Every structure is written in structure tokens, then in C-alpha cells.
Amino acid sequence: MKIHLIALALCALALGGAACSREAPSAEKAAPEPPTGAAQAPANAAHAPGDVKPGSHEDWCGEHQVPESQCSRCNPELIPAFKATGDWCAEHGLPESQCLKCNPDLKIVRPPKGS
């Protein structure tokens, strides 16, 4: 009986220790939520080089499916300008003009090549 209790206690300790050794999920490790209604970006999606013409086909953030020159997620320094013009969704942390959660019918379209 004593051996049985010791074995049971050791088993409980082992299970409890295993549960405590797991890492808690962190915000840094969580995958970003893809925008609702947006086309999925390819795994090798690139960002536009800094010298492209704003509004051109090359001015595109493949990761967030918006013009690179207007991507506040990649360029947080743009946020004050969006807020100053009243184009900001505080709930989702993006420009209202890009918030597909608040505006599910919104279509953000990449300009055609040559533009």
C-alpha cells in the first residue's frame, strides 16, 4: 500500500511538472491574423523598394495587401497622419480605409502593371 501511494505521488509530480514546463503562448509567437476578405499573400511576398512611385503597381505590400506607401503595419510612422485625417480604426489598429473587419465589402486592389 505504501509503495502504491509513493508511485501515485511520483506520477502526480511528474504530470504536474510536465504541465508547468510547457511554455505559455505569447503574443510574439502567435501568427498574425490574416485580413478578412483579402487575398492570401504568397509565402515569399516581398515589400516594395523605397524608391518606387507611390500608387504604382510596384508600390505594394504583399504581406498586408495594401500599397506599401500606405502600410501602417510596416511603416508605423504613417499612423499619426492617418489619425490626423480621421482615417483610423482604433479597435483594429489600422486605417479605417484599410480595415476589412469594419468594412467587409472594401476592395483594396493592386494597380495594374505599368501604372
Short mmCIF file of N, CA and C in Angstrom, two decimals:
data_model
loop_
_atom_site.label_atom_id
_atom_site.label_comp_id
_atom_site.label_asym_id
_atom_site.label_seq_id
_atom_site.Cartn_x
_atom_site.Cartn_y
_atom_site.Cartn_z
N MET A 1 0.82 -1.18 0.00
CA MET A 1 0.00 0.00 0.00
C MET A 1 0.87 1.25 0.00
N LYS A 2 1.94 1.25 0.80
CA LYS A 2 2.83 2.38 0.89
C LYS A 2 3.51 2.63 -0.46
N ILE A 3 3.93 1.58 -1.12
CA ILE A 3 4.59 1.69 -2.43
C ILE A 3 3.60 2.24 -3.45
N HIS A 4 2.37 1.82 -3.35
CA HIS A 4 1.34 2.28 -4.26
C HIS A 4 1.13 3.79 -4.11
N LEU A 5 1.09 4.30 -2.88
CA LEU A 5 0.92 5.73 -2.63
C LEU A 5 2.13 6.51 -3.12
N ILE A 6 3.33 5.97 -2.92
CA ILE A 6 4.55 6.64 -3.38
C ILE A 6 4.56 6.71 -4.90
N ALA A 7 4.20 5.62 -5.56
CA ALA A 7 4.15 5.61 -7.02
C ALA A 7 3.13 6.61 -7.53
N LEU A 8 1.98 6.68 -6.86
CA LEU A 8 0.94 7.62 -7.26
C LEU A 8 1.41 9.07 -7.07
N ALA A 9 2.10 9.34 -5.97
CA ALA A 9 2.61 10.69 -5.72
C ALA A 9 3.66 11.06 -6.76
N LEU A 10 4.56 10.14 -7.10
CA LEU A 10 5.59 10.41 -8.11
C LEU A 10 4.95 10.67 -9.47
N CYS A 11 3.93 9.91 -9.78
CA CYS A 11 3.23 10.09 -11.06
C CYS A 11 2.57 11.47 -11.11
N ALA A 12 1.93 11.88 -10.01
CA ALA A 12 1.29 13.19 -9.96
C ALA A 12 2.33 14.30 -10.10
N LEU A 13 3.47 14.16 -9.45
CA LEU A 13 4.54 15.15 -9.56
C LEU A 13 5.06 15.23 -10.98
N ALA A 14 5.24 14.08 -11.61
CA ALA A 14 5.75 14.06 -12.98
C ALA A 14 4.78 14.74 -13.93
N LEU A 15 3.49 14.46 -13.79
CA LEU A 15 2.49 15.10 -14.64
C LEU A 15 2.39 16.59 -14.36
N GLY A 16 2.44 16.96 -13.11
CA GLY A 16 2.38 18.38 -12.74
C GLY A 16 3.60 19.12 -13.25
N GLY A 17 4.76 18.51 -13.16
CA GLY A 17 6.00 19.13 -13.66
C GLY A 17 5.98 19.28 -15.16
N ALA A 18 5.43 18.29 -15.85
CA ALA A 18 5.35 18.37 -17.31
C ALA A 18 4.42 19.50 -17.72
N ALA A 19 3.32 19.66 -17.00
CA ALA A 19 2.38 20.73 -17.34
C ALA A 19 3.00 22.10 -17.09
N CYS A 20 3.79 22.22 -16.03
CA CYS A 20 4.40 23.52 -15.71
C CYS A 20 5.56 23.86 -16.63
N SER A 21 6.15 22.86 -17.26
CA SER A 21 7.31 23.13 -18.11
C SER A 21 6.91 23.62 -19.50
N ARG A 22 5.63 23.50 -19.84
CA ARG A 22 5.19 23.99 -21.14
C ARG A 22 5.22 25.50 -21.15
N GLU A 23 5.62 26.05 -22.28
CA GLU A 23 5.63 27.50 -22.41
C GLU A 23 4.22 28.00 -22.62
N ALA A 24 3.91 29.08 -21.97
CA ALA A 24 2.63 29.72 -22.20
C ALA A 24 2.68 30.40 -23.56
N PRO A 25 1.59 30.38 -24.31
CA PRO A 25 1.62 31.05 -25.60
C PRO A 25 1.85 32.54 -25.40
N SER A 26 2.69 33.10 -26.24
CA SER A 26 2.97 34.53 -26.12
C SER A 26 2.48 35.24 -27.36
N ALA A 27 2.25 36.52 -27.23
CA ALA A 27 1.78 37.33 -28.36
C ALA A 27 2.84 37.38 -29.46
N GLU A 28 4.12 37.29 -29.07
CA GLU A 28 5.18 37.35 -30.07
C GLU A 28 5.18 36.12 -30.96
N LYS A 29 4.80 34.97 -30.40
CA LYS A 29 4.85 33.74 -31.18
C LYS A 29 3.57 33.48 -31.96
N ALA A 30 2.50 34.19 -31.61
CA ALA A 30 1.23 33.97 -32.28
C ALA A 30 1.33 34.45 -33.72
N ALA A 31 0.77 33.67 -34.61
CA ALA A 31 0.77 34.06 -36.03
C ALA A 31 -0.19 35.22 -36.21
N PRO A 32 0.18 36.20 -37.02
CA PRO A 32 -0.73 37.31 -37.24
C PRO A 32 -1.97 36.85 -37.96
N GLU A 33 -3.08 37.45 -37.62
CA GLU A 33 -4.34 37.09 -38.23
C GLU A 33 -4.41 37.71 -39.62
N PRO A 34 -4.69 36.89 -40.65
CA PRO A 34 -4.76 37.46 -41.99
C PRO A 34 -5.98 38.36 -42.10
N PRO A 35 -5.90 39.39 -42.91
CA PRO A 35 -7.03 40.29 -43.07
C PRO A 35 -8.23 39.54 -43.64
N THR A 36 -9.41 39.83 -43.12
CA THR A 36 -10.63 39.20 -43.60
C THR A 36 -10.92 39.66 -45.01
N GLY A 37 -11.18 38.72 -45.90
CA GLY A 37 -11.57 39.06 -47.25
C GLY A 37 -10.42 39.38 -48.18
N ALA A 38 -9.21 39.46 -47.66
CA ALA A 38 -8.07 39.78 -48.52
C ALA A 38 -7.51 38.51 -49.12
N ALA A 39 -6.94 38.64 -50.30
CA ALA A 39 -6.29 37.50 -50.93
C ALA A 39 -5.08 37.12 -50.10
N GLN A 40 -4.83 35.85 -49.98
CA GLN A 40 -3.68 35.39 -49.21
C GLN A 40 -2.40 35.73 -49.94
N ALA A 41 -1.45 36.29 -49.21
CA ALA A 41 -0.16 36.65 -49.79
C ALA A 41 0.68 35.40 -49.96
N PRO A 42 1.46 35.30 -51.03
CA PRO A 42 2.33 34.16 -51.17
C PRO A 42 3.38 34.17 -50.07
N ALA A 43 3.92 32.97 -49.76
CA ALA A 43 4.88 32.84 -48.67
C ALA A 43 6.10 33.73 -48.89
N ASN A 44 6.48 33.98 -50.13
CA ASN A 44 7.67 34.79 -50.42
C ASN A 44 7.30 36.23 -50.77
N ALA A 45 6.16 36.72 -50.25
CA ALA A 45 5.72 38.08 -50.56
C ALA A 45 6.79 39.07 -50.16
N ALA A 46 7.08 39.97 -51.06
CA ALA A 46 8.13 40.96 -50.82
C ALA A 46 7.50 42.32 -50.58
N HIS A 47 8.28 43.17 -49.99
CA HIS A 47 7.87 44.56 -49.80
C HIS A 47 8.45 45.38 -50.93
N ALA A 48 7.80 46.48 -51.20
CA ALA A 48 8.26 47.36 -52.27
C ALA A 48 9.56 48.04 -51.87
N PRO A 49 10.46 48.23 -52.82
CA PRO A 49 11.67 49.01 -52.52
C PRO A 49 11.28 50.45 -52.20
N GLY A 50 12.13 51.15 -51.50
CA GLY A 50 11.82 52.50 -51.06
C GLY A 50 11.72 53.53 -52.16
N ASP A 51 12.22 53.24 -53.35
CA ASP A 51 12.24 54.25 -54.41
C ASP A 51 11.13 54.10 -55.45
N VAL A 52 10.09 53.32 -55.15
CA VAL A 52 9.01 53.15 -56.12
C VAL A 52 8.05 54.33 -56.09
N LYS A 53 7.36 54.54 -57.19
CA LYS A 53 6.38 55.62 -57.30
C LYS A 53 5.13 55.23 -56.50
N PRO A 54 4.74 56.05 -55.52
CA PRO A 54 3.51 55.74 -54.77
C PRO A 54 2.32 55.62 -55.71
N GLY A 55 1.51 54.61 -55.49
CA GLY A 55 0.34 54.38 -56.32
C GLY A 55 0.61 53.51 -57.53
N SER A 56 1.87 53.13 -57.74
CA SER A 56 2.20 52.28 -58.89
C SER A 56 2.00 50.80 -58.53
N HIS A 57 2.09 49.96 -59.52
CA HIS A 57 1.97 48.51 -59.32
C HIS A 57 3.05 48.00 -58.37
N GLU A 58 4.22 48.58 -58.46
CA GLU A 58 5.35 48.14 -57.64
C GLU A 58 5.21 48.59 -56.19
N ASP A 59 4.37 49.57 -55.91
CA ASP A 59 4.14 50.10 -54.57
C ASP A 59 3.11 49.20 -53.87
N TRP A 60 3.53 48.00 -53.47
CA TRP A 60 2.58 47.04 -52.91
C TRP A 60 3.21 46.25 -51.78
N CYS A 61 2.52 46.18 -50.67
CA CYS A 61 2.93 45.34 -49.53
C CYS A 61 2.23 44.00 -49.70
N GLY A 62 2.97 43.02 -50.15
CA GLY A 62 2.40 41.68 -50.36
C GLY A 62 1.98 41.02 -49.06
N GLU A 63 2.57 41.41 -47.95
CA GLU A 63 2.24 40.82 -46.66
C GLU A 63 0.87 41.28 -46.17
N HIS A 64 0.55 42.57 -46.37
CA HIS A 64 -0.69 43.12 -45.84
C HIS A 64 -1.71 43.50 -46.91
N GLN A 65 -1.35 43.33 -48.18
CA GLN A 65 -2.26 43.54 -49.31
C GLN A 65 -2.80 44.97 -49.37
N VAL A 66 -1.90 45.93 -49.17
CA VAL A 66 -2.21 47.36 -49.32
C VAL A 66 -1.00 48.01 -49.98
N PRO A 67 -1.16 49.24 -50.50
CA PRO A 67 0.03 49.91 -51.04
C PRO A 67 1.10 50.06 -49.95
N GLU A 68 2.33 49.75 -50.30
CA GLU A 68 3.44 49.84 -49.34
C GLU A 68 3.57 51.25 -48.77
N SER A 69 3.34 52.26 -49.61
CA SER A 69 3.46 53.65 -49.16
C SER A 69 2.38 54.03 -48.17
N GLN A 70 1.36 53.18 -47.99
CA GLN A 70 0.27 53.43 -47.05
C GLN A 70 0.14 52.35 -46.00
N CYS A 71 1.12 51.47 -45.90
CA CYS A 71 1.04 50.34 -44.96
C CYS A 71 1.53 50.78 -43.58
N SER A 72 0.57 51.04 -42.70
CA SER A 72 0.92 51.49 -41.36
C SER A 72 1.45 50.36 -40.49
N ARG A 73 1.22 49.11 -40.88
CA ARG A 73 1.77 47.99 -40.11
C ARG A 73 3.26 47.83 -40.38
N CYS A 74 3.69 48.12 -41.60
CA CYS A 74 5.11 48.05 -41.93
C CYS A 74 5.81 49.38 -41.66
N ASN A 75 5.05 50.47 -41.74
CA ASN A 75 5.60 51.82 -41.57
C ASN A 75 4.81 52.54 -40.48
N PRO A 76 5.04 52.22 -39.20
CA PRO A 76 4.25 52.82 -38.13
C PRO A 76 4.34 54.35 -38.07
N GLU A 77 5.36 54.92 -38.70
CA GLU A 77 5.47 56.38 -38.69
C GLU A 77 4.34 57.04 -39.49
N LEU A 78 3.59 56.25 -40.26
CA LEU A 78 2.44 56.78 -41.02
C LEU A 78 1.20 56.96 -40.14
N ILE A 79 1.16 56.31 -38.99
CA ILE A 79 -0.04 56.30 -38.14
C ILE A 79 -0.51 57.71 -37.77
N PRO A 80 0.36 58.62 -37.32
CA PRO A 80 -0.13 59.96 -36.96
C PRO A 80 -0.85 60.67 -38.10
N ALA A 81 -0.39 60.49 -39.32
CA ALA A 81 -1.05 61.14 -40.47
C ALA A 81 -2.45 60.56 -40.68
N PHE A 82 -2.60 59.24 -40.57
CA PHE A 82 -3.93 58.64 -40.71
C PHE A 82 -4.85 59.14 -39.60
N LYS A 83 -4.33 59.20 -38.36
CA LYS A 83 -5.14 59.68 -37.24
C LYS A 83 -5.52 61.14 -37.42
N ALA A 84 -4.60 61.94 -37.90
CA ALA A 84 -4.86 63.37 -38.09
C ALA A 84 -5.96 63.64 -39.10
N THR A 85 -6.11 62.75 -40.07
CA THR A 85 -7.16 62.93 -41.09
C THR A 85 -8.45 62.21 -40.72
N GLY A 86 -8.49 61.59 -39.54
CA GLY A 86 -9.69 60.87 -39.10
C GLY A 86 -9.85 59.53 -39.75
N ASP A 87 -8.81 59.03 -40.39
CA ASP A 87 -8.84 57.73 -41.08
C ASP A 87 -8.14 56.70 -40.19
N TRP A 88 -8.75 56.37 -39.04
CA TRP A 88 -8.12 55.43 -38.14
C TRP A 88 -9.16 54.59 -37.42
N CYS A 89 -8.96 53.29 -37.42
CA CYS A 89 -9.81 52.35 -36.68
C CYS A 89 -9.03 51.96 -35.42
N ALA A 90 -9.40 52.58 -34.30
CA ALA A 90 -8.69 52.31 -33.05
C ALA A 90 -8.90 50.87 -32.59
N GLU A 91 -10.06 50.30 -32.88
CA GLU A 91 -10.36 48.94 -32.44
C GLU A 91 -9.40 47.91 -33.07
N HIS A 92 -9.06 48.11 -34.35
CA HIS A 92 -8.22 47.13 -35.05
C HIS A 92 -6.81 47.62 -35.33
N GLY A 93 -6.52 48.88 -35.00
CA GLY A 93 -5.17 49.40 -35.14
C GLY A 93 -4.70 49.58 -36.58
N LEU A 94 -5.62 49.96 -37.45
CA LEU A 94 -5.25 50.26 -38.84
C LEU A 94 -6.09 51.39 -39.38
N PRO A 95 -5.68 51.93 -40.53
CA PRO A 95 -6.52 52.97 -41.13
C PRO A 95 -7.92 52.41 -41.42
N GLU A 96 -8.93 53.20 -41.17
CA GLU A 96 -10.31 52.80 -41.46
C GLU A 96 -10.45 52.45 -42.94
N SER A 97 -9.70 53.15 -43.79
CA SER A 97 -9.76 52.91 -45.24
C SER A 97 -9.14 51.57 -45.62
N GLN A 98 -8.52 50.87 -44.66
CA GLN A 98 -7.91 49.56 -44.92
C GLN A 98 -8.49 48.48 -44.01
N CYS A 99 -9.44 48.83 -43.16
CA CYS A 99 -9.95 47.89 -42.16
C CYS A 99 -11.06 47.02 -42.75
N LEU A 100 -10.68 45.82 -43.12
CA LEU A 100 -11.63 44.89 -43.72
C LEU A 100 -12.57 44.28 -42.68
N LYS A 101 -12.23 44.36 -41.40
CA LYS A 101 -13.12 43.84 -40.36
C LYS A 101 -14.32 44.78 -40.19
N CYS A 102 -14.06 46.08 -40.23
CA CYS A 102 -15.15 47.05 -40.10
C CYS A 102 -15.87 47.26 -41.43
N ASN A 103 -15.16 47.08 -42.52
CA ASN A 103 -15.69 47.32 -43.86
C ASN A 103 -15.48 46.07 -44.72
N PRO A 104 -16.24 45.01 -44.48
CA PRO A 104 -16.00 43.74 -45.20
C PRO A 104 -16.19 43.83 -46.72
N ASP A 105 -16.91 44.83 -47.19
CA ASP A 105 -17.10 44.98 -48.64
C ASP A 105 -15.99 45.79 -49.30
N LEU A 106 -15.05 46.28 -48.50
CA LEU A 106 -13.95 47.09 -49.02
C LEU A 106 -13.07 46.25 -49.94
N LYS A 107 -12.73 46.81 -51.08
CA LYS A 107 -11.85 46.15 -52.04
C LYS A 107 -10.58 46.99 -52.18
N ILE A 108 -9.46 46.44 -51.77
CA ILE A 108 -8.17 47.10 -51.94
C ILE A 108 -7.49 46.39 -53.09
N VAL A 109 -7.36 47.07 -54.20
CA VAL A 109 -6.90 46.45 -55.43
C VAL A 109 -5.52 47.00 -55.80
N ARG A 110 -4.63 46.09 -56.14
CA ARG A 110 -3.30 46.49 -56.60
C ARG A 110 -3.43 47.09 -57.99
N PRO A 111 -2.80 48.23 -58.23
CA PRO A 111 -2.85 48.83 -59.57
C PRO A 111 -2.22 47.89 -60.59
N PRO A 112 -2.67 47.98 -61.85
CA PRO A 112 -2.12 47.11 -62.88
C PRO A 112 -0.67 47.45 -63.19
N LYS A 113 0.05 46.50 -63.74
CA LYS A 113 1.44 46.75 -64.15
C LYS A 113 1.49 47.90 -65.14
N GLY A 114 2.56 48.67 -65.06
CA GLY A 114 2.72 49.79 -65.95
C GLY A 114 2.08 51.07 -65.44
N SER A 115 1.49 51.01 -64.27
CA SER A 115 0.84 52.24 -63.74
C SER A 115 1.78 52.98 -62.81
#
